[in-house]
PDB file of C-alpha atoms in Angstrom:
ATOM      1  CA  UNK Y 838       0.056  -0.006   0.116  1.00  0.00           C
ATOM      2  CA  UNK Y 839       2.789   2.260   0.733  1.00  0.00           C
ATOM      3  CA  UNK Y 840       4.444   1.648  -2.736  1.00  0.00           C
ATOM      4  CA  UNK Y 841       1.025   2.604  -4.389  1.00  0.00           C
ATOM      5  CA  UNK Y 842       0.738   5.800  -2.448  1.00  0.00           C
ATOM      6  CA  UNK Y 843       4.467   6.610  -3.213  1.00  0.00           C
ATOM      7  CA  UNK Y 844       3.988   5.891  -7.024  1.00  0.00           C
ATOM      8  CA  UNK Y 845       0.868   8.034  -7.142  1.00  0.00           C
ATOM      9  CA  UNK Y 846       2.591  10.807  -5.346  1.00  0.00           C
ATOM     10  CA  UNK Y 847       5.695  10.437  -7.638  1.00  0.00           C
ATOM     11  CA  UNK Y 848       3.410  10.497 -10.772  1.00  0.00           C
ATOM     12  CA  UNK Y 849       1.462  13.391  -9.409  1.00  0.00           C
ATOM     13  CA  UNK Y 850       4.841  15.336  -8.752  1.00  0.00           C
ATOM     14  CA  UNK Y 851       6.115  14.490 -12.234  1.00  0.00           C
ATOM     15  CA  UNK Y 852       2.984  15.775 -13.984  1.00  0.00           C
ATOM     16  CA  UNK Y 853       2.903  19.010 -11.951  1.00  0.00           C
ATOM     17  CA  UNK Y 854       6.608  19.419 -12.793  1.00  0.00           C
ATOM     18  CA  UNK Y 855       6.005  18.731 -16.521  1.00  0.00           C
ATOM     19  CA  UNK Y 856       3.048  21.151 -16.503  1.00  0.00           C
ATOM     20  CA  UNK Y 857       5.112  23.889 -14.659  1.00  0.00           C
ATOM     21  CA  UNK Y 858       7.985  23.326 -17.140  1.00  0.00           C
ATOM     22  CA  UNK Y 859       5.567  23.987 -20.139  1.00  0.00           C
ATOM     23  CA  UNK Y 860       4.096  26.989 -18.529  1.00  0.00           C
ATOM     24  CA  UNK Y 861       7.488  28.474 -17.731  1.00  0.00           C
ATOM     25  CA  UNK Y 862       8.698  27.792 -21.253  1.00  0.00           C
ATOM     26  CA  UNK Y 863       5.762  29.669 -22.584  1.00  0.00           C
ATOM     27  CA  UNK Y 864       6.159  32.658 -20.489  1.00  0.00           C
ATOM     28  CA  UNK Y 865       9.996  32.565 -20.797  1.00  0.00           C
ATOM     29  CA  UNK Y 866       9.746  33.112 -24.389  1.00  0.00           C
ATOM     30  CA  UNK Y 867       7.355  36.122 -24.034  1.00  0.00           C
ATOM     31  CA  UNK Y 868       9.611  37.666 -21.248  1.00  0.00           C
ATOM     32  CA  UNK Y 869      12.588  37.180 -23.403  1.00  0.00           C
ATOM     33  CA  UNK Y 870      11.023  38.931 -26.326  1.00  0.00           C
ATOM     34  CA  UNK Y 871       9.625  41.784 -24.233  1.00  0.00           C
ATOM     35  CA  UNK Y 872       6.032  42.834 -24.253  1.00  0.00           C
ATOM     36  CA  UNK Y 873       3.828  41.831 -27.262  1.00  0.00           C
ATOM     37  CA  UNK Y 874       3.494  44.551 -29.884  1.00  0.00           C
ATOM     38  CA  UNK Y 875      -0.232  45.540 -29.946  1.00  0.00           C
ATOM     39  CA  UNK Y 876      -2.133  44.573 -33.080  1.00  0.00           C
ATOM     40  CA  UNK Y 877      -1.819  47.145 -35.917  1.00  0.00           C
ATOM     41  CA  UNK Y 878       1.408  48.547 -34.348  1.00  0.00           C
ATOM     42  CA  UNK Y 879       4.796  48.514 -36.096  1.00  0.00           C
ATOM     43  CA  UNK Y 880       8.188  48.108 -34.790  1.00  0.00           C
ATOM     44  CA  UNK Y 881      10.811  50.646 -35.297  1.00  0.00           C
ATOM     45  CA  UNK Y 882      14.496  49.063 -35.477  1.00  0.00           C
ATOM     46  CA  UNK Y 883      17.289  51.044 -34.297  1.00  0.00           C
ATOM     47  CA  UNK Y 884      20.238  48.704 -34.630  1.00  0.00           C
ATOM     48  CA  UNK Y 885      20.430  46.986 -31.266  1.00  0.00           C
ATOM     49  CA  UNK Y 886      17.290  48.806 -29.791  1.00  0.00           C
ATOM     50  CA  UNK Y 887      13.561  48.337 -31.026  1.00  0.00           C
ATOM     51  CA  UNK Y 888      10.302  50.016 -30.013  1.00  0.00           C
ATOM     52  CA  UNK Y 889       6.832  49.714 -31.024  1.00  0.00           C
ATOM     53  CA  UNK Y 890       4.792  52.528 -32.614  1.00  0.00           C
ATOM     54  CA  UNK Y 891       1.088  53.040 -32.400  1.00  0.00           C
ATOM     55  CA  UNK Y 892      -1.190  53.006 -35.525  1.00  0.00           C
ATOM     56  CA  UNK Y 893      -0.614  56.093 -37.659  1.00  0.00           C
ATOM     57  CA  UNK Y 894       2.917  56.548 -37.164  1.00  0.00           C
ATOM     58  CA  UNK Y 895       5.202  56.414 -40.172  1.00  0.00           C
ATOM     59  CA  UNK Y 896       8.826  55.518 -40.247  1.00  0.00           C
ATOM     60  CA  UNK Y 897      11.270  58.011 -41.803  1.00  0.00           C
ATOM     61  CA  UNK Y 898      13.544  56.760 -44.625  1.00  0.00           C
ATOM     62  CA  UNK Y 899      17.055  56.422 -43.411  1.00  0.00           C
ATOM     63  CA  UNK Y 900      18.150  59.207 -45.787  1.00  0.00           C
ATOM     64  CA  UNK Y 901      15.706  61.618 -44.177  1.00  0.00           C
ATOM     65  CA  UNK Y 902      16.733  60.992 -40.550  1.00  0.00           C
ATOM     66  CA  UNK Y 903      18.262  63.986 -38.560  1.00  0.00           C
ATOM     67  CA  UNK Y 904      21.620  63.399 -36.996  1.00  0.00           C
ATOM     68  CA  UNK Y 905      19.834  62.927 -33.510  1.00  0.00           C
ATOM     69  CA  UNK Y 906      18.075  59.797 -34.667  1.00  0.00           C
ATOM     70  CA  UNK Y 907      19.209  56.269 -35.511  1.00  0.00           C
ATOM     71  CA  UNK Y 908      15.448  55.439 -36.433  1.00  0.00           C
ATOM     72  CA  UNK Y 909      12.402  57.624 -36.224  1.00  0.00           C
ATOM     73  CA  UNK Y 910       8.684  57.406 -36.662  1.00  0.00           C
ATOM     74  CA  UNK Y 911       6.340  60.294 -36.963  1.00  0.00           C
ATOM     75  CA  UNK Y 912       2.639  60.894 -36.657  1.00  0.00           C
ATOM     76  CA  UNK Y 913       1.469  63.684 -39.026  1.00  0.00           C
ATOM     77  CA  UNK Y 914      -1.756  65.658 -39.471  1.00  0.00           C
ATOM     78  CA  UNK Y 915      -2.147  68.284 -42.273  1.00  0.00           C
ATOM     79  CA  UNK Y 916       1.404  68.071 -43.199  1.00  0.00           C
ATOM     80  CA  UNK Y 917       2.605  68.746 -39.761  1.00  0.00           C
ATOM     81  CA  UNK Y 918       4.508  66.511 -37.398  1.00  0.00           C
ATOM     82  CA  UNK Y 919       2.458  66.167 -34.161  1.00  0.00           C
ATOM     83  CA  UNK Y 920       3.928  63.407 -32.397  1.00  0.00           C
ATOM     84  CA  UNK Y 921       7.428  61.601 -32.776  1.00  0.00           C
ATOM     85  CA  UNK Y 922       9.189  58.466 -31.601  1.00  0.00           C
ATOM     86  CA  UNK Y 923      12.940  58.648 -31.852  1.00  0.00           C
ATOM     87  CA  UNK Y 924      15.536  55.951 -30.990  1.00  0.00           C
ATOM     88  CA  UNK Y 925      19.139  56.852 -30.915  1.00  0.00           C
ATOM     89  CA  UNK Y 926      22.080  54.483 -30.172  1.00  0.00           C
ATOM     90  CA  UNK Y 927      25.231  55.824 -28.631  1.00  0.00           C
ATOM     91  CA  UNK Y 928      23.678  59.223 -28.427  1.00  0.00           C
ATOM     92  CA  UNK Y 929      26.639  60.529 -26.221  1.00  0.00           C
ATOM     93  CA  UNK Y 930      30.222  59.252 -25.232  1.00  0.00           C
ATOM     94  CA  UNK Y 931      29.902  57.789 -21.783  1.00  0.00           C
ATOM     95  CA  UNK Y 932      29.713  54.266 -20.331  1.00  0.00           C
ATOM     96  CA  UNK Y 933      27.781  55.473 -17.196  1.00  0.00           C
ATOM     97  CA  UNK Y 934      23.915  55.454 -17.084  1.00  0.00           C
ATOM     98  CA  UNK Y 935      23.755  58.318 -14.749  1.00  0.00           C
ATOM     99  CA  UNK Y 936      25.805  60.567 -16.975  1.00  0.00           C
ATOM    100  CA  UNK Y 937      23.715  59.354 -19.966  1.00  0.00           C
ATOM    101  CA  UNK Y 938      20.428  60.200 -18.088  1.00  0.00           C
ATOM    102  CA  UNK Y 939      21.818  63.762 -17.206  1.00  0.00           C
ATOM    103  CA  UNK Y 940      22.640  64.305 -21.073  1.00  0.00           C
ATOM    104  CA  UNK Y 941      19.136  63.462 -21.954  1.00  0.00           C
ATOM    105  CA  UNK Y 942      17.697  65.776 -19.350  1.00  0.00           C
ATOM    106  CA  UNK Y 943      20.012  68.531 -20.406  1.00  0.00           C
ATOM    107  CA  UNK Y 944      17.904  68.870 -23.625  1.00  0.00           C
ATOM    108  CA  UNK Y 945      15.074  70.075 -21.480  1.00  0.00           C
ATOM    109  CA  UNK Y 946      16.993  72.514 -19.195  1.00  0.00           C
ATOM    110  CA  UNK Y 947      15.779  75.582 -20.924  1.00  0.00           C
ATOM    111  CA  UNK Y 948      11.958  75.758 -21.455  1.00  0.00           C
ATOM    112  CA  UNK Y 949      11.122  72.409 -19.950  1.00  0.00           C
ATOM    113  CA  UNK Y 950       9.760  71.204 -16.783  1.00  0.00           C
ATOM    114  CA  UNK Y 951      10.760  67.885 -15.200  1.00  0.00           C
ATOM    115  CA  UNK Y 952       7.750  65.849 -14.251  1.00  0.00           C
ATOM    116  CA  UNK Y 953       9.450  62.644 -12.946  1.00  0.00           C
ATOM    117  CA  UNK Y 954      12.313  59.970 -13.293  1.00  0.00           C
ATOM    118  CA  UNK Y 955      12.265  56.672 -12.104  1.00  0.00           C
ATOM    119  CA  UNK Y 956      14.159  53.462 -12.895  1.00  0.00           C
ATOM    120  CA  UNK Y 957      12.321  50.914 -14.957  1.00  0.00           C
ATOM    121  CA  UNK Y 958      12.906  47.445 -16.432  1.00  0.00           C
ATOM    122  CA  UNK Y 959      13.611  47.169 -20.114  1.00  0.00           C
ATOM    123  CA  UNK Y 960      14.000  43.768 -22.029  1.00  0.00           C
ATOM    124  CA  UNK Y 961      17.677  43.175 -22.646  1.00  0.00           C
ATOM    125  CA  UNK Y 962      18.944  46.067 -20.589  1.00  0.00           C
ATOM    126  CA  UNK Y 963      20.370  45.737 -17.154  1.00  0.00           C
ATOM    127  CA  UNK Y 964      19.196  49.046 -16.123  1.00  0.00           C
ATOM    128  CA  UNK Y 965      17.316  51.919 -17.641  1.00  0.00           C
ATOM    129  CA  UNK Y 966      15.551  55.226 -16.529  1.00  0.00           C
ATOM    130  CA  UNK Y 967      12.386  56.816 -17.606  1.00  0.00           C
ATOM    131  CA  UNK Y 968      12.282  60.720 -17.671  1.00  0.00           C
ATOM    132  CA  UNK Y 969       9.099  62.676 -17.956  1.00  0.00           C
ATOM    133  CA  UNK Y 970       9.069  66.274 -19.071  1.00  0.00           C
ATOM    134  CA  UNK Y 971       6.649  68.971 -20.321  1.00  0.00           C
ATOM    135  CA  UNK Y 972       7.628  71.888 -22.610  1.00  0.00           C
ATOM    136  CA  UNK Y 973       6.362  74.410 -25.203  1.00  0.00           C
ATOM    137  CA  UNK Y 974       6.617  73.524 -28.879  1.00  0.00           C
ATOM    138  CA  UNK Y 975       8.949  75.906 -30.870  1.00  0.00           C
ATOM    139  CA  UNK Y 976       6.773  75.521 -33.998  1.00  0.00           C
ATOM    140  CA  UNK Y 977      10.080  74.685 -35.923  1.00  0.00           C
ATOM    141  CA  UNK Y 978      10.655  71.922 -38.412  1.00  0.00           C
ATOM    142  CA  UNK Y 979       6.978  71.196 -39.119  1.00  0.00           C
ATOM    143  CA  UNK Y 980       6.279  70.686 -35.414  1.00  0.00           C
ATOM    144  CA  UNK Y 981       3.141  71.762 -33.746  1.00  0.00           C
ATOM    145  CA  UNK Y 982       2.403  75.335 -33.464  1.00  0.00           C
ATOM    146  CA  UNK Y 983       4.554  77.438 -31.255  1.00  0.00           C
ATOM    147  CA  UNK Y 984       3.666  77.389 -27.683  1.00  0.00           C
ATOM    148  CA  UNK Y 985       1.524  74.061 -27.889  1.00  0.00           C
ATOM    149  CA  UNK Y 986       1.902  72.396 -24.543  1.00  0.00           C
ATOM    150  CA  UNK Y 987       4.027  69.152 -25.253  1.00  0.00           C
ATOM    151  CA  UNK Y 988       5.077  66.057 -23.203  1.00  0.00           C
ATOM    152  CA  UNK Y 989       8.232  64.119 -23.572  1.00  0.00           C
ATOM    153  CA  UNK Y 990       9.153  60.633 -22.291  1.00  0.00           C
ATOM    154  CA  UNK Y 991      12.719  59.603 -22.452  1.00  0.00           C
ATOM    155  CA  UNK Y 992      13.788  56.043 -21.816  1.00  0.00           C
ATOM    156  CA  UNK Y 993      17.689  55.965 -21.266  1.00  0.00           C
ATOM    157  CA  UNK Y 994      19.735  52.838 -20.970  1.00  0.00           C
ATOM    158  CA  UNK Y 995      23.024  51.099 -21.770  1.00  0.00           C
ATOM    159  CA  UNK Y 996      23.344  48.339 -24.276  1.00  0.00           C
ATOM    160  CA  UNK Y 997      25.568  45.295 -23.787  1.00  0.00           C
ATOM    161  CA  UNK Y 998      28.707  47.121 -24.582  1.00  0.00           C
ATOM    162  CA  UNK Y 999      27.957  49.766 -22.253  1.00  0.00           C
ATOM    163  CA  UNK Y1000      27.069  52.397 -24.871  1.00  0.00           C
ATOM    164  CA  UNK Y1001      24.037  54.525 -23.996  1.00  0.00           C
ATOM    165  CA  UNK Y1002      20.774  54.758 -26.021  1.00  0.00           C
ATOM    166  CA  UNK Y1003      17.630  56.749 -25.659  1.00  0.00           C
ATOM    167  CA  UNK Y1004      14.051  56.334 -26.996  1.00  0.00           C
ATOM    168  CA  UNK Y1005      12.191  59.657 -26.872  1.00  0.00           C
ATOM    169  CA  UNK Y1006       8.339  60.010 -27.454  1.00  0.00           C
ATOM    170  CA  UNK Y1007       7.168  63.676 -27.900  1.00  0.00           C
ATOM    171  CA  UNK Y1008       3.636  64.568 -28.434  1.00  0.00           C
ATOM    172  CA  UNK Y1009       1.122  67.419 -27.680  1.00  0.00           C
ATOM    173  CA  UNK Y1010      -0.144  67.017 -24.212  1.00  0.00           C
ATOM    174  CA  UNK Y1011      -3.009  64.429 -24.107  1.00  0.00           C
ATOM    175  CA  UNK Y1012      -2.482  63.512 -27.727  1.00  0.00           C
ATOM    176  CA  UNK Y1013      -1.156  60.050 -26.824  1.00  0.00           C
ATOM    177  CA  UNK Y1014      -3.043  58.117 -24.096  1.00  0.00           C
ATOM    178  CA  UNK Y1015      -1.365  57.019 -21.188  1.00  0.00           C
ATOM    179  CA  UNK Y1016      -2.218  53.420 -22.174  1.00  0.00           C
ATOM    180  CA  UNK Y1017      -0.269  53.981 -25.660  1.00  0.00           C
ATOM    181  CA  UNK Y1018       2.660  55.609 -23.732  1.00  0.00           C
ATOM    182  CA  UNK Y1019       2.811  52.617 -21.401  1.00  0.00           C
ATOM    183  CA  UNK Y1020       2.633  50.208 -24.327  1.00  0.00           C
ATOM    184  CA  UNK Y1021       5.458  52.089 -26.265  1.00  0.00           C
ATOM    185  CA  UNK Y1022       7.752  51.975 -23.058  1.00  0.00           C
ATOM    186  CA  UNK Y1023       6.909  48.162 -22.405  1.00  0.00           C
ATOM    187  CA  UNK Y1024       7.883  47.386 -25.928  1.00  0.00           C
ATOM    188  CA  UNK Y1025      11.333  48.642 -25.960  1.00  0.00           C
ATOM    189  CA  UNK Y1026      13.928  45.808 -26.361  1.00  0.00           C
ATOM    190  CA  UNK Y1027      17.686  45.736 -26.458  1.00  0.00           C
ATOM    191  CA  UNK Y1028      19.209  43.044 -28.451  1.00  0.00           C
ATOM    192  CA  UNK Y1029      23.020  44.033 -28.404  1.00  0.00           C
TER     193      UNK Y1029
END
């Protein structure tokens, strides 16, 4: 009787272990790939960094990219860029995340208001920081009209070679929902 009970427990334990293994394998592949890209969104590839872009954003051709972008996708209305997602690898010369964060923040020193900064988890990065700002549009380069209230979310991290990268999302205040911003941030992946 003891041997029957022991066998049943051993069989149950083996079944549970096998089921747990299957579940972990399924979750593990999703975790390693980062968050799933929402339906209808596209992925913007910037060498070893990628980020998902909501419906309506169009990727800029490589020959149209500004020097401050490795990859960029814009949302336009009436010929004007109203929202922008930019990914830039090795955006400054440092191997220190805190210096890279300070470098990203410096772009908002004049005319911007810091709204928050926190460490976050990014797939493939050992550390990353999210920085939120508000600023007024300059109206230059086809951007929203001058003095439009804008928001910026920067995600700054280091790649596997300790080179800094940044993903920057800018849009008129309230133009992108908090859900969309969260999905964009969750979608960032570092592969190199």
